[in-house]
PDB file of C-alpha atoms in Angstrom:
ATOM      1  CA  MET A   1       1.006  24.287 -17.471  1.00  0.00           C
ATOM      2  CA  MET A   2      -2.167  22.445 -18.359  1.00  0.00           C
ATOM      3  CA  PHE A   3      -5.266  22.005 -16.247  1.00  0.00           C
ATOM      4  CA  PRO A   4      -5.625  18.445 -14.842  1.00  0.00           C
ATOM      5  CA  PRO A   5      -7.731  16.150 -17.034  1.00  0.00           C
ATOM      6  CA  SER A   6     -10.229  15.282 -14.276  1.00  0.00           C
ATOM      7  CA  LEU A   7     -11.407  16.444 -10.882  1.00  0.00           C
ATOM      8  CA  GLY A   8      -9.832  13.371  -9.306  1.00  0.00           C
ATOM      9  CA  ALA A   9      -6.449  14.342 -10.718  1.00  0.00           C
ATOM     10  CA  LEU A  10      -6.900  17.886  -9.401  1.00  0.00           C
ATOM     11  CA  ALA A  11      -7.787  16.563  -5.940  1.00  0.00           C
ATOM     12  CA  GLY A  12      -4.750  14.255  -6.024  1.00  0.00           C
ATOM     13  CA  TRP A  13      -2.500  17.163  -6.967  1.00  0.00           C
ATOM     14  CA  ILE A  14      -3.847  19.322  -4.139  1.00  0.00           C
ATOM     15  CA  ILE A  15      -3.399  16.524  -1.584  1.00  0.00           C
ATOM     16  CA  THR A  16       0.116  15.716  -2.809  1.00  0.00           C
ATOM     17  CA  THR A  17       1.174  19.363  -2.755  1.00  0.00           C
ATOM     18  CA  PHE A  18      -0.131  19.755   0.801  1.00  0.00           C
ATOM     19  CA  GLU A  19       1.708  16.601   1.920  1.00  0.00           C
ATOM     20  CA  ALA A  20       4.946  17.882   0.341  1.00  0.00           C
ATOM     21  CA  LEU A  21       4.539  21.105   2.310  1.00  0.00           C
ATOM     22  CA  VAL A  22       4.024  19.153   5.544  1.00  0.00           C
ATOM     23  CA  ILE A  23       7.121  17.020   4.908  1.00  0.00           C
ATOM     24  CA  SER A  24       9.202  20.118   4.154  1.00  0.00           C
ATOM     25  CA  CYS A  25       8.047  21.810   7.366  1.00  0.00           C
ATOM     26  CA  THR A  26       8.757  18.650   9.355  1.00  0.00           C
ATOM     27  CA  ILE A  27      12.329  18.391   8.068  1.00  0.00           C
ATOM     28  CA  THR A  28      12.921  22.074   8.819  1.00  0.00           C
ATOM     29  CA  ASN A  29      11.578  21.670  12.354  1.00  0.00           C
ATOM     30  CA  ILE A  30      13.770  18.617  12.978  1.00  0.00           C
ATOM     31  CA  ILE A  31      16.831  20.580  11.853  1.00  0.00           C
ATOM     32  CA  ASN A  32      15.887  23.463  14.166  1.00  0.00           C
ATOM     33  CA  ILE A  33      15.321  21.156  17.148  1.00  0.00           C
ATOM     34  CA  ILE A  34      18.670  19.418  16.680  1.00  0.00           C
ATOM     35  CA  THR A  35      20.425  22.756  16.178  1.00  0.00           C
ATOM     36  CA  LEU A  36      19.108  23.948  19.553  1.00  0.00           C
ATOM     37  CA  GLY A  37      21.031  21.159  21.245  1.00  0.00           C
ATOM     38  CA  SER A  38      24.336  21.840  19.541  1.00  0.00           C
ATOM     39  CA  ILE A  39      26.777  24.731  19.488  1.00  0.00           C
ATOM     40  CA  SER A  40      26.941  25.118  15.720  1.00  0.00           C
ATOM     41  CA  ASP A  41      24.444  24.282  13.007  1.00  0.00           C
ATOM     42  CA  ASP A  42      27.006  23.689  10.237  1.00  0.00           C
ATOM     43  CA  GLY A  43      27.258  19.929  10.744  1.00  0.00           C
ATOM     44  CA  ILE A  44      23.526  19.381  11.106  1.00  0.00           C
ATOM     45  CA  THR A  45      22.720  21.439   8.020  1.00  0.00           C
ATOM     46  CA  ARG A  46      25.285  19.601   5.904  1.00  0.00           C
ATOM     47  CA  LEU A  47      24.132  16.208   7.174  1.00  0.00           C
ATOM     48  CA  PHE A  48      20.463  16.826   6.413  1.00  0.00           C
ATOM     49  CA  SER A  49      21.171  18.353   3.007  1.00  0.00           C
ATOM     50  CA  ALA A  50      23.200  15.250   2.096  1.00  0.00           C
ATOM     51  CA  ILE A  51      20.419  12.930   3.311  1.00  0.00           C
ATOM     52  CA  VAL A  52      17.732  14.862   1.408  1.00  0.00           C
ATOM     53  CA  THR A  53      19.829  14.954  -1.769  1.00  0.00           C
ATOM     54  CA  LEU A  54      20.461  11.194  -1.613  1.00  0.00           C
ATOM     55  CA  SER A  55      16.862  10.303  -0.728  1.00  0.00           C
ATOM     56  CA  SER A  56      15.269  12.505  -3.381  1.00  0.00           C
ATOM     57  CA  GLY A  57      16.878  10.685  -6.289  1.00  0.00           C
ATOM     58  CA  MET A  58      19.233  13.486  -7.309  1.00  0.00           C
ATOM     59  CA  ILE A  59      22.359  11.325  -6.937  1.00  0.00           C
ATOM     60  CA  VAL A  60      21.083   7.756  -7.231  1.00  0.00           C
ATOM     61  CA  PRO A  61      17.937   7.485  -9.383  1.00  0.00           C
ATOM     62  CA  LEU A  62      14.992   6.130  -7.412  1.00  0.00           C
ATOM     63  CA  PRO A  63      14.347   3.175  -9.783  1.00  0.00           C
ATOM     64  CA  LEU A  64      17.780   1.792  -8.839  1.00  0.00           C
ATOM     65  CA  PHE A  65      16.827   1.435  -5.155  1.00  0.00           C
ATOM     66  CA  PRO A  66      15.750  -2.063  -4.068  1.00  0.00           C
ATOM     67  CA  GLU A  67      12.027  -2.656  -3.642  1.00  0.00           C
TER      68      GLU A  67
END
């Protein structure tokens, strides 16, 4: 892994990594809140994993989505 070419790139990487952490924590908290209201967490976990997989570009590449 190489060091970023400029301080601006380093700052952008730090901000982006922090935002990714916040999004991950938010999704986990939403799953936990919904699970509290249901009897079993199997359906919720499968639903969110399917949504995350589809939205992340693992199944359909992101450039194929409409603008």
